[in-house]
Coordinates of C-alpha atoms in Angstrom, one line a residue:
M1 CA -33.6 3.8 -16.2
F2 CA -31.5 1.6 -14.0
K3 CA -30.2 -1.5 -15.8
K4 CA -28.1 -4.4 -14.4
T5 CA -24.6 -5.0 -15.8
N6 CA -24.0 -7.7 -18.5
K7 CA -21.4 -9.7 -16.7
D8 CA -20.7 -12.2 -19.7
V9 CA -17.2 -12.5 -20.7
Q10 CA -16.4 -10.5 -24.1
L11 CA -12.8 -10.9 -25.1
D12 CA -11.5 -8.6 -27.6
A13 CA -9.7 -10.3 -30.7
F14 CA -6.9 -7.7 -30.6
S15 CA -6.8 -6.1 -26.9
G16 CA -7.7 -9.2 -24.9
V17 CA -5.0 -9.6 -22.1
P18 CA -4.9 -13.5 -22.4
G19 CA -3.8 -13.4 -26.0
M20 CA -0.7 -11.1 -25.2
L21 CA 0.6 -13.2 -22.3
S22 CA 3.3 -15.9 -22.6
N23 CA 2.5 -19.5 -21.6
R24 CA 3.7 -19.4 -18.2
S25 CA 2.1 -16.0 -17.4
F26 CA -1.1 -17.0 -19.2
K27 CA -1.3 -20.2 -16.8
Q28 CA -1.2 -17.9 -13.8
Y29 CA -3.5 -15.2 -15.2
N30 CA -6.1 -18.1 -16.0
D31 CA -5.6 -20.3 -13.0
A32 CA -9.0 -20.8 -11.1
R33 CA -7.3 -21.1 -7.8
K34 CA -5.6 -17.6 -7.9
W35 CA -7.1 -14.8 -5.8
H36 CA -8.1 -12.4 -8.7
N37 CA -10.1 -15.2 -10.4
L38 CA -11.8 -16.1 -7.1
F39 CA -12.4 -12.6 -6.2
R40 CA -14.3 -12.0 -9.4
H41 CA -16.3 -15.2 -9.1
Q42 CA -16.9 -15.1 -5.3
V43 CA -17.3 -11.3 -4.7
V44 CA -18.0 -9.3 -7.8
N45 CA -20.1 -11.6 -9.4
R46 CA -22.4 -12.2 -6.3
I47 CA -22.9 -8.4 -5.9
D48 CA -26.7 -7.8 -6.5
E49 CA -26.9 -4.6 -8.3
S50 CA -30.5 -4.3 -8.0
L51 CA -29.8 -3.4 -4.3
F52 CA -28.6 0.1 -5.5
K53 CA -31.7 0.6 -7.9
V54 CA -33.1 3.1 -5.1
L55 CA -30.1 5.5 -5.6
F56 CA -31.2 6.3 -9.2
N57 CA -34.2 8.2 -10.8
E58 CA -36.8 5.6 -12.4
S59 CA -37.0 7.7 -15.6
M60 CA -33.6 9.3 -16.2
G61 CA -30.9 8.2 -13.7
A62 CA -28.6 5.3 -14.6
P63 CA -25.3 4.4 -13.3
N64 CA -22.6 5.4 -16.0
A65 CA -20.4 2.4 -14.8
P66 CA -21.0 -1.2 -13.5
I67 CA -22.3 -1.0 -9.8
S68 CA -20.5 -4.4 -9.3
V69 CA -17.1 -2.9 -10.6
L70 CA -17.5 0.1 -8.3
V71 CA -18.4 -1.8 -5.2
G72 CA -15.5 -4.3 -6.0
M73 CA -13.2 -1.4 -6.1
M74 CA -14.4 -0.3 -2.8
I75 CA -13.7 -3.7 -1.3
L76 CA -10.2 -4.0 -3.0
K77 CA -9.3 -0.5 -1.5
E78 CA -9.7 -1.7 2.1
S79 CA -8.4 -5.3 1.3
F80 CA -4.9 -3.9 0.5
G81 CA -5.1 -0.8 2.5
W82 CA -4.7 1.3 -0.6
S83 CA -5.3 5.2 -0.8
D84 CA -7.7 6.3 -3.6
S85 CA -4.8 7.1 -5.8
Q86 CA -3.3 3.9 -5.5
L87 CA -6.7 2.2 -6.1
F88 CA -7.0 3.8 -9.4
E89 CA -3.4 3.4 -10.5
Q90 CA -3.7 -0.5 -9.7
G91 CA -7.0 -0.5 -11.6
R92 CA -5.4 1.0 -14.7
F93 CA -2.0 -1.0 -14.7
N94 CA -2.2 -4.2 -12.6
L95 CA -3.7 -7.0 -14.8
L96 CA -4.6 -9.1 -11.9
V97 CA -6.7 -6.3 -10.2
R98 CA -8.3 -5.7 -13.6
S99 CA -9.0 -9.3 -13.9
A100 CA -10.5 -9.3 -10.2
L101 CA -13.0 -6.6 -11.4
G102 CA -13.9 -8.3 -14.8
L103 CA -11.9 -6.1 -17.1
Y104 CA -10.2 -8.5 -19.6
N105 CA -9.4 -6.2 -22.4
L106 CA -6.8 -3.5 -22.3
N107 CA -9.0 -0.9 -24.0
E108 CA -11.4 -1.1 -21.0
E109 CA -11.3 1.8 -18.8
I110 CA -11.9 1.7 -15.2
P111 CA -14.7 4.0 -13.9
A112 CA -13.8 7.5 -13.5
A113 CA -13.0 9.0 -10.0
S114 CA -16.0 11.2 -10.1
T115 CA -18.3 8.2 -10.8
Y116 CA -16.6 6.2 -7.8
Y117 CA -17.1 9.1 -5.5
L118 CA -20.5 10.0 -6.4
L119 CA -21.7 6.3 -5.8
R120 CA -20.1 6.4 -2.2
N121 CA -21.8 9.6 -1.6
K122 CA -25.2 8.4 -2.5
I123 CA -24.7 5.3 -0.6
H124 CA -23.9 7.3 2.4
A125 CA -26.7 9.9 2.0
Y126 CA -29.3 7.1 1.4
N127 CA -28.2 5.5 4.8
K128 CA -28.5 8.9 6.5
E129 CA -32.1 9.5 5.2
H130 CA -33.6 6.1 5.2
N131 CA -31.5 4.3 7.9
D132 CA -30.9 1.6 5.4
D133 CA -27.5 0.1 5.1
L134 CA -27.0 -1.1 1.5
F135 CA -23.5 -2.4 2.1
E136 CA -24.7 -4.6 4.8
R137 CA -27.1 -6.1 2.5
V138 CA -24.4 -6.6 -0.1
F139 CA -22.2 -8.4 2.5
K140 CA -25.3 -10.8 3.5
K141 CA -26.0 -11.4 -0.3
I142 CA -22.4 -12.4 -0.9
T143 CA -21.8 -14.3 2.3
E144 CA -25.2 -16.4 1.9
G145 CA -24.0 -17.4 -1.7
Q146 CA -20.7 -18.7 -0.2
I147 CA -22.2 -20.4 2.6
K148 CA -24.5 -22.4 0.2
E149 CA -21.7 -23.2 -2.2
F150 CA -19.4 -24.5 0.3
S151 CA -21.8 -25.9 2.7
V152 CA -20.7 -24.0 5.7
D153 CA -21.8 -25.4 9.1
G154 CA -23.2 -22.7 11.1
R155 CA -24.5 -24.5 14.2
S156 CA -21.7 -23.3 16.3
I157 CA -20.2 -19.7 16.2
R158 CA -17.7 -17.5 18.0
M159 CA -17.2 -13.9 18.4
D160 CA -15.0 -11.0 19.5
S161 CA -14.7 -7.2 19.3
K162 CA -12.2 -4.7 18.6
L163 CA -11.9 -1.1 19.4
I164 CA -10.6 1.2 16.5
G165 CA -10.0 4.9 16.5
S166 CA -11.6 7.5 14.5
N167 CA -9.6 9.7 12.1
I168 CA -9.5 12.5 14.5
A169 CA -6.9 14.4 16.6
V170 CA -7.0 14.2 20.3
F171 CA -8.8 17.4 21.5
S172 CA -8.7 19.0 25.0
R173 CA -12.0 20.3 26.6
Y174 CA -11.1 23.8 25.4
E175 CA -10.3 22.7 21.8
I176 CA -13.7 20.8 21.5
I177 CA -15.8 23.8 22.7
H178 CA -13.8 26.4 20.7
S179 CA -13.7 24.2 17.5
T180 CA -17.5 23.5 17.7
L181 CA -18.4 27.2 18.1
I182 CA -16.3 28.4 15.2
L183 CA -17.8 25.6 13.0
F184 CA -21.1 26.8 13.9
Y185 CA -20.5 30.6 13.4
K186 CA -18.9 30.0 10.0
S187 CA -21.7 27.9 8.9
L188 CA -24.3 30.9 9.7
E189 CA -25.9 32.7 6.7
E190 CA -25.5 36.4 6.6
S191 CA -29.1 36.9 7.7
R192 CA -28.5 34.7 10.8
I193 CA -25.2 36.5 11.7
K194 CA -27.1 40.0 11.7
Q195 CA -29.4 38.3 14.5
I196 CA -26.3 38.4 16.9
G197 CA -25.6 41.6 18.5
K198 CA -22.7 43.9 17.4
K199 CA -20.6 43.4 20.5
L200 CA -21.1 39.7 20.4
R201 CA -20.2 39.5 16.7
I202 CA -16.9 41.4 17.5
R203 CA -16.2 38.8 20.1
L204 CA -17.0 35.9 17.9
N205 CA -14.7 37.2 15.0
E206 CA -11.9 37.6 17.5
I207 CA -12.3 34.0 18.6
A208 CA -12.5 32.7 15.1
D209 CA -9.1 34.2 14.3
E210 CA -7.6 32.0 17.1
E211 CA -6.1 28.7 16.8
S212 CA -7.4 26.6 19.8
Q213 CA -4.2 24.4 19.8
K214 CA -1.9 27.4 20.1
V215 CA -4.0 29.0 22.8
V216 CA -3.8 25.8 24.8
Y217 CA -0.1 25.6 24.3
R218 CA 0.7 29.1 25.5
S219 CA -1.8 29.3 28.5
T220 CA -1.7 28.1 31.9
R221 CA -4.1 25.8 33.5
E222 CA -5.8 28.7 35.3
E223 CA -6.0 30.6 32.1
I224 CA -7.6 27.8 30.2
N225 CA -10.3 27.3 32.9
R226 CA -11.0 31.1 32.8
K227 CA -11.4 31.0 28.9
I228 CA -13.5 27.8 29.0
K229 CA -15.8 29.6 31.5
E230 CA -15.8 32.7 29.1
L231 CA -16.6 30.5 26.1
G232 CA -19.7 29.0 28.1
E233 CA -21.1 32.4 28.7
L234 CA -20.6 33.3 25.0
I235 CA -22.2 30.1 23.7
Y236 CA -25.1 30.6 26.1
Q237 CA -25.7 34.1 24.6
V238 CA -25.3 32.8 20.9
L239 CA -27.8 30.0 21.2
R240 CA -30.3 32.4 22.8
A241 CA -29.7 34.8 19.9
V242 CA -29.9 32.3 17.1
K243 CA -32.0 29.5 16.8
D244 CA -31.3 27.7 13.6
E245 CA -32.9 24.1 13.6
S246 CA -32.0 23.3 10.1
N247 CA -28.3 23.7 10.8
E248 CA -26.5 20.7 12.0
Y249 CA -23.8 22.6 13.7
Y250 CA -26.5 24.3 15.8
H251 CA -27.6 21.1 17.2
L252 CA -24.0 20.1 17.7
L253 CA -23.1 23.2 19.5
K254 CA -26.2 22.9 21.7
R255 CA -25.2 19.3 22.6
V256 CA -21.5 20.4 23.4
F257 CA -22.9 23.2 25.7
N258 CA -25.2 20.8 27.7
E259 CA -22.4 18.3 28.0
Q260 CA -19.7 20.8 29.1
Y261 CA -21.9 23.1 31.0
K262 CA -24.9 23.6 33.3
V263 CA -27.2 26.8 33.9
L264 CA -27.8 27.7 37.5
D265 CA -30.6 30.0 38.6
G266 CA -30.1 33.6 37.4
N267 CA -28.8 32.3 34.0
V268 CA -25.5 31.7 35.6
V269 CA -23.4 29.3 33.4
E270 CA -21.0 26.9 35.3
L271 CA -18.6 24.4 33.9
R272 CA -19.3 20.8 34.8
P273 CA -16.6 18.9 36.7
K274 CA -14.7 16.3 34.6
E275 CA -16.5 13.6 36.7
E276 CA -19.6 14.5 35.2
I277 CA -18.7 14.3 31.5
Q278 CA -19.8 11.0 29.9
S279 CA -18.0 8.8 27.6
H280 CA -20.6 9.2 25.0
S281 CA -19.9 13.2 24.9
V282 CA -18.5 14.8 21.9
Q283 CA -14.9 13.9 21.4
S284 CA -14.3 16.0 18.3
P285 CA -16.8 18.3 16.4
H286 CA -15.3 16.6 13.1
D287 CA -16.8 13.2 14.2
P288 CA -19.6 13.6 16.8
E289 CA -20.7 10.0 16.4
C290 CA -17.6 8.6 18.0
A291 CA -17.2 7.9 21.8
Y292 CA -14.4 7.3 24.4
R293 CA -13.6 4.1 26.1
N294 CA -10.7 3.0 28.4
K295 CA -10.2 -0.7 28.2
G296 CA -7.2 -1.9 30.0
D297 CA -4.2 -0.2 28.6
Q298 CA -6.1 1.0 25.3
K299 CA -7.7 4.4 25.3
V300 CA -9.8 4.9 22.2
K301 CA -11.9 7.8 20.9
G302 CA -13.7 5.9 18.2
Y303 CA -15.9 2.8 17.7
S304 CA -16.3 -0.9 18.6
V305 CA -16.4 -3.6 15.8
N306 CA -18.0 -7.0 16.7
I307 CA -17.1 -10.0 14.4
T308 CA -19.0 -13.3 14.5
E309 CA -17.9 -16.3 12.5
T310 CA -18.7 -19.9 12.1
N311 CA -16.8 -22.5 14.2
S312 CA -16.6 -25.7 12.7
Q313 CA -13.6 -28.3 12.7
T314 CA -14.8 -30.0 9.5
S315 CA -16.1 -27.2 7.0
L316 CA -15.0 -23.8 5.9
N317 CA -15.4 -21.0 8.5
L318 CA -16.7 -17.7 7.2
I319 CA -17.6 -14.4 9.0
T320 CA -21.3 -14.2 9.2
S321 CA -22.0 -10.8 11.0
V322 CA -20.3 -7.4 11.3
Q323 CA -21.5 -5.0 13.9
V324 CA -20.2 -1.4 14.6
D325 CA -21.2 0.8 17.4
K326 CA -19.8 3.6 19.5
A327 CA -16.7 2.6 21.6
N328 CA -18.6 2.9 24.8
V329 CA -21.2 0.3 23.9
A330 CA -21.0 -2.9 25.9
D331 CA -20.0 -6.1 24.0
T332 CA -23.0 -7.9 25.7
S333 CA -25.4 -5.7 23.3
F334 CA -23.9 -7.3 20.1
V335 CA -24.9 -11.0 21.0
E336 CA -28.5 -11.3 20.1
S337 CA -28.4 -9.6 16.8
A338 CA -25.0 -11.5 15.9
V339 CA -26.8 -14.8 16.6
E340 CA -30.0 -13.9 14.6
S341 CA -27.9 -12.5 11.7
T342 CA -25.9 -15.8 11.5
R343 CA -29.1 -17.8 11.7
E344 CA -30.7 -16.1 8.7
L345 CA -27.6 -16.4 6.6
T346 CA -27.0 -20.2 7.3
G347 CA -30.6 -21.2 7.7
Q348 CA -29.3 -23.4 10.5
P349 CA -30.2 -23.4 14.3
I350 CA -27.4 -22.0 16.5
E351 CA -26.3 -24.7 19.1
K352 CA -23.2 -23.1 20.6
V353 CA -21.8 -19.6 21.1
Y354 CA -18.2 -19.3 22.1
A355 CA -17.3 -15.9 23.7
D356 CA -15.1 -14.2 26.3
G357 CA -16.2 -13.2 29.9
A358 CA -17.0 -9.5 28.4
Y359 CA -20.2 -11.0 26.7
Q360 CA -21.8 -12.8 29.6
Q361 CA -25.0 -11.0 30.9
P362 CA -28.3 -12.5 32.2
E363 CA -30.2 -11.2 29.2
N364 CA -28.1 -13.1 26.9
D365 CA -29.0 -16.4 28.5
L366 CA -32.6 -15.8 27.2
I367 CA -31.6 -15.6 23.6
G368 CA -32.3 -19.3 22.7
E369 CA -33.5 -22.1 25.0
N370 CA -31.2 -24.6 23.1
I371 CA -28.2 -22.5 22.8
D372 CA -25.2 -23.4 25.0
M373 CA -23.4 -20.0 25.8
V374 CA -19.6 -21.2 26.3
Y375 CA -18.0 -18.4 28.0
T376 CA -14.1 -18.6 28.4
G377 CA -13.8 -16.4 31.2
I378 CA -15.7 -14.4 33.8
Q379 CA -15.0 -10.8 34.3
G380 CA -14.1 -9.8 38.0
S381 CA -12.0 -11.3 40.7
T382 CA -13.0 -14.8 42.1
P383 CA -15.3 -14.1 45.0
R384 CA -14.8 -15.8 48.4
F385 CA -18.0 -17.6 48.6
E386 CA -19.3 -20.3 46.1
L387 CA -23.2 -20.3 45.6
E388 CA -25.4 -23.1 44.5
M389 CA -29.1 -23.3 44.6
T390 CA -30.5 -26.5 45.8
I391 CA -33.8 -28.1 47.0
E392 CA -32.7 -27.3 50.4
G393 CA -32.0 -23.5 49.6
L394 CA -29.0 -21.5 48.8
R395 CA -26.0 -23.5 49.5
V396 CA -22.9 -21.2 50.3
I397 CA -19.3 -22.4 50.8
D398 CA -16.7 -20.2 52.3
T399 CA -13.5 -21.0 50.2
K400 CA -11.5 -19.4 52.8
T401 CA -12.7 -21.6 55.8
G402 CA -14.3 -24.4 54.0
E403 CA -17.6 -23.8 56.1
L404 CA -20.9 -24.6 54.7
F405 CA -23.9 -22.5 55.1
I406 CA -27.6 -22.5 54.0
A407 CA -28.6 -19.0 53.4
Q408 CA -31.6 -17.4 54.7
L409 CA -34.1 -15.6 52.2
S410 CA -34.2 -11.9 53.3
R411 CA -37.4 -10.1 53.7
K412 CA -38.6 -8.0 50.8
T413 CA -39.1 -4.3 51.0
C414 CA -41.2 -1.8 49.2
R415 CA -38.0 -1.0 47.0
S416 CA -36.9 -4.7 46.4
K417 CA -37.3 -5.8 42.8
Q418 CA -35.7 -9.2 43.3
N419 CA -35.1 -11.7 46.1
S420 CA -31.8 -11.8 48.0
W421 CA -30.3 -14.3 50.5
Y422 CA -28.0 -13.8 53.5
I423 CA -25.6 -15.5 55.9
E424 CA -24.1 -14.4 59.1
V425 CA -20.2 -14.6 59.2
D426 CA -18.3 -12.9 62.2
N427 CA -21.5 -11.1 63.3
E428 CA -22.0 -9.7 60.0
R429 CA -24.5 -10.2 57.5
I430 CA -23.4 -10.9 53.9
Y431 CA -26.0 -10.6 51.0
F432 CA -26.3 -12.4 47.8
K433 CA -28.4 -11.4 44.8
P434 CA -29.4 -13.5 41.8
K435 CA -26.6 -12.1 39.6
A436 CA -23.9 -13.3 42.2
I437 CA -25.7 -16.8 42.1
R438 CA -25.6 -16.8 38.3
A439 CA -22.0 -15.7 38.2
S440 CA -21.0 -18.7 40.6
L441 CA -22.8 -21.0 38.3
L442 CA -20.9 -19.8 35.3
R443 CA -17.6 -20.1 37.2
R444 CA -18.5 -23.8 38.1
Q445 CA -19.5 -24.6 34.5
L446 CA -16.2 -23.0 33.3
R447 CA -14.2 -25.3 35.5
E448 CA -16.1 -28.3 34.4
R449 CA -15.6 -27.7 30.6
P450 CA -12.5 -29.4 28.9
P451 CA -9.7 -27.2 27.9
E452 CA -10.0 -28.2 24.3
E453 CA -13.5 -26.9 24.1
L454 CA -12.5 -23.6 25.7
R455 CA -9.7 -23.2 23.0
K456 CA -12.2 -23.2 20.2
R457 CA -12.7 -19.5 20.6
N458 CA -9.1 -18.5 20.3
N459 CA -9.0 -18.5 16.4
V460 CA -11.6 -15.4 16.3
E461 CA -8.7 -13.4 17.8
A462 CA -6.7 -14.2 14.7
T463 CA -9.7 -12.9 12.7
I464 CA -9.7 -9.7 14.7
Y465 CA -5.9 -9.4 14.0
H466 CA -6.4 -9.6 10.3
L467 CA -9.5 -7.2 10.4
G468 CA -7.3 -4.5 11.9
H469 CA -4.1 -5.3 9.8
T470 CA -4.1 -2.4 7.7
L471 CA -4.7 0.2 10.4
R472 CA -2.1 2.7 11.5
K473 CA -1.9 3.2 15.1
G474 CA -5.3 1.6 15.6
K475 CA -7.0 4.3 13.4
T476 CA -9.1 4.1 10.2
K477 CA -8.8 6.8 7.6
Y478 CA -12.6 7.5 8.4
R479 CA -14.9 9.5 10.4
G480 CA -18.6 8.6 11.2
L481 CA -20.2 5.4 12.2
F482 CA -21.4 4.4 8.8
K483 CA -18.0 4.9 7.0
Q484 CA -16.4 2.8 9.8
K485 CA -18.9 -0.1 9.1
V486 CA -18.3 -0.1 5.3
W487 CA -14.6 -0.4 6.2
A488 CA -15.2 -3.3 8.5
I489 CA -17.5 -5.0 6.0
C490 CA -14.9 -4.7 3.3
R491 CA -12.2 -6.1 5.4
S492 CA -14.6 -9.1 6.4
L493 CA -15.3 -9.9 2.8
W494 CA -11.6 -9.9 1.9
I495 CA -10.9 -12.1 5.1
N496 CA -13.6 -14.5 3.9
L497 CA -12.2 -14.7 0.3
V498 CA -8.6 -15.5 1.6
R499 CA -10.1 -18.3 3.6
I500 CA -12.0 -19.6 0.5
V501 CA -8.7 -19.3 -1.6
N502 CA -6.8 -21.4 1.1
Y503 CA -9.6 -23.8 1.4
L504 CA -9.8 -24.6 -2.3
N505 CA -6.0 -24.8 -2.5
I506 CA -5.7 -27.4 0.2
K507 CA -8.7 -29.3 -1.3
W508 CA -7.0 -29.5 -4.7
E509 CA -3.6 -30.4 -3.2
N510 CA -5.2 -33.3 -1.4
S511 CA -7.0 -34.7 -4.5
P512 CA -4.5 -34.4 -7.4
D513 CA -6.4 -36.7 -9.6
G514 CA -9.6 -34.6 -9.4
A515 CA -7.9 -31.1 -9.3
E516 CA -8.1 -30.7 -13.2
S517 CA -11.7 -31.7 -13.4
E518 CA -12.7 -29.7 -10.4
S519 CA -10.9 -26.6 -11.5
F520 CA -12.7 -27.0 -14.9
L521 CA -16.1 -27.2 -13.2
L522 CA -15.2 -24.0 -11.2
C523 CA -14.6 -22.3 -14.5
K524 CA -17.8 -23.3 -15.8
R525 CA -19.5 -21.9 -12.8
S526 CA -17.8 -18.8 -13.0
D527 CA -16.5 -16.5 -15.8
I528 CA -13.1 -18.0 -15.8
V529 CA -12.2 -19.4 -19.1
P530 CA -10.9 -23.0 -19.0
P531 CA -7.4 -23.6 -20.6
C532 CA -8.8 -25.9 -23.3
Q533 CA -11.3 -23.3 -24.6
M534 CA -8.7 -20.3 -24.1
K535 CA -6.3 -22.3 -26.5
K536 CA -9.1 -22.5 -29.1
R537 CA -9.9 -18.9 -28.8
L538 CA -6.2 -18.0 -29.2
Q539 CA -5.8 -20.2 -32.2
S540 CA -8.9 -18.5 -33.8
R541 CA -7.7 -15.1 -32.9
I542 CA -4.2 -15.8 -34.7
L543 CA -5.9 -17.0 -37.7
I544 CA -8.1 -13.9 -37.8
Q545 CA -5.0 -11.7 -37.4
A546 CA -3.1 -13.7 -40.3
I547 CA -6.1 -13.2 -42.6
Y548 CA -6.4 -9.4 -41.7
L549 CA -2.8 -8.9 -42.5
L550 CA -3.0 -10.8 -45.8
V551 CA -6.0 -8.8 -47.0
L552 CA -4.2 -5.5 -45.9
K553 CA -1.1 -6.6 -47.9
L554 CA -3.2 -7.4 -51.1
S555 CA -5.0 -4.1 -50.9
F556 CA -1.7 -2.3 -50.8
A557 CA -0.3 -4.4 -53.7
K558 CA -3.5 -3.6 -55.8
L559 CA -2.9 0.2 -55.1
G560 CA 0.7 -0.2 -56.2
M561 CA 1.8 0.9 -52.9
A562 CA 4.5 -0.8 -50.6
H563 CA 3.2 -2.5 -47.5
P564 CA 4.3 -0.2 -44.5

């Protein structure tokens, strides 16, 4: 039966860390303002372990380590950019890390690696089966508590996105097709392999012994094109011979074939031109969920992370929404869910949204009637004509000549879905659609906004920088959409904690008279032991140890033995 962890502090009389530290070390270890104490109070103790109850059997299953400690370890790993081995080393020997996880006694062991990996696998499998993200629910629970405690003002928000690369090698078309075919062939059971003809099996065994990277390296372009065509014909025959719907690699091979080839009349397999390959096509068989995107100078095979945070000049600002999707998904698709998620967490109406030009889309204007969408830029070059809808009609100003026009409403055809207007310039008709009118309105609003208001969005770029601070060459250590989202959530929880630490330190420094009392109140709210109580505990522990030694000495004397 699943049971929650008892989070009450239990200090051992002989192995408790505080009793073994010098005065200076003890003060730092027990300081309520230090990151390890605030991590335990603001993150670990806010983890709702009941969310993970669904991962365990009602009658027999139970976690053999505290869920809050395991999840805290996952967060710390991404916070510092550690490997798994570094995580366990820090957890065993770093007193501050142990304190952050709620391990105060030296004889307390951190969870075993098998327990840690088992929980991660269960969370991933549960998400895959039920489409329920337990980590996102943990993030919301933690952040909601922080928002309430620090009275975060969530009426104004800002957002930005970042492209992150998946942990995959850069594959050519031949490598993608070849690797997918081999993965499928090696995953087949013996009974399935027998369904393939002998001649076809011999050819597949020959291909399985080849390394796609070496084939590409030693072949000319013409030879590669010929080999790709041969692979397409081979895959077409294999898919017709073996239909294994329960095999995930069967569906992956079928997808790659449809993306890279097309079948003409007479069962003729033809390679698709590069121009027909979509950005959401398989970039690697080892991570079929990632997509390709070319954004400016950045070419990424991976995912897009969208971060939303509060934007207040007077209160603490926290990240309220973390969204992850394929790299080719437009930023505009993140806005509505980000606004709704922030509204749920803060319980406050959203009045302003600050975003760059990549987020502007007519659909986003309808998210809320009272929301002011502040775009700091508009995509595309500045057009020649300025448009404004007036009582007289569509007013058009030619910025090149300064000429003023009143556009005429064009006649609708059976294919027309919306109105359009036109003017005649140099014996040529120039048409304007509602999208162009809207863009002109946004540009006019952008010019009218004061510079200091437009600069309010800038700080979210610093958040994006901190989010990807631990990345190497813009890549994470993971593959798959869900794992990328867990990484982004862990990083965001750490960013929020650092902001809380800085916020409280500034607050205590500005009010030195109330710093000690406020620190004591924080200790009472958390599991940090106040210095006055800790001193009494240490005195009691010393007294107990002295009595124990005295009894031991008397016992040896009574037996006529020398005390060792």
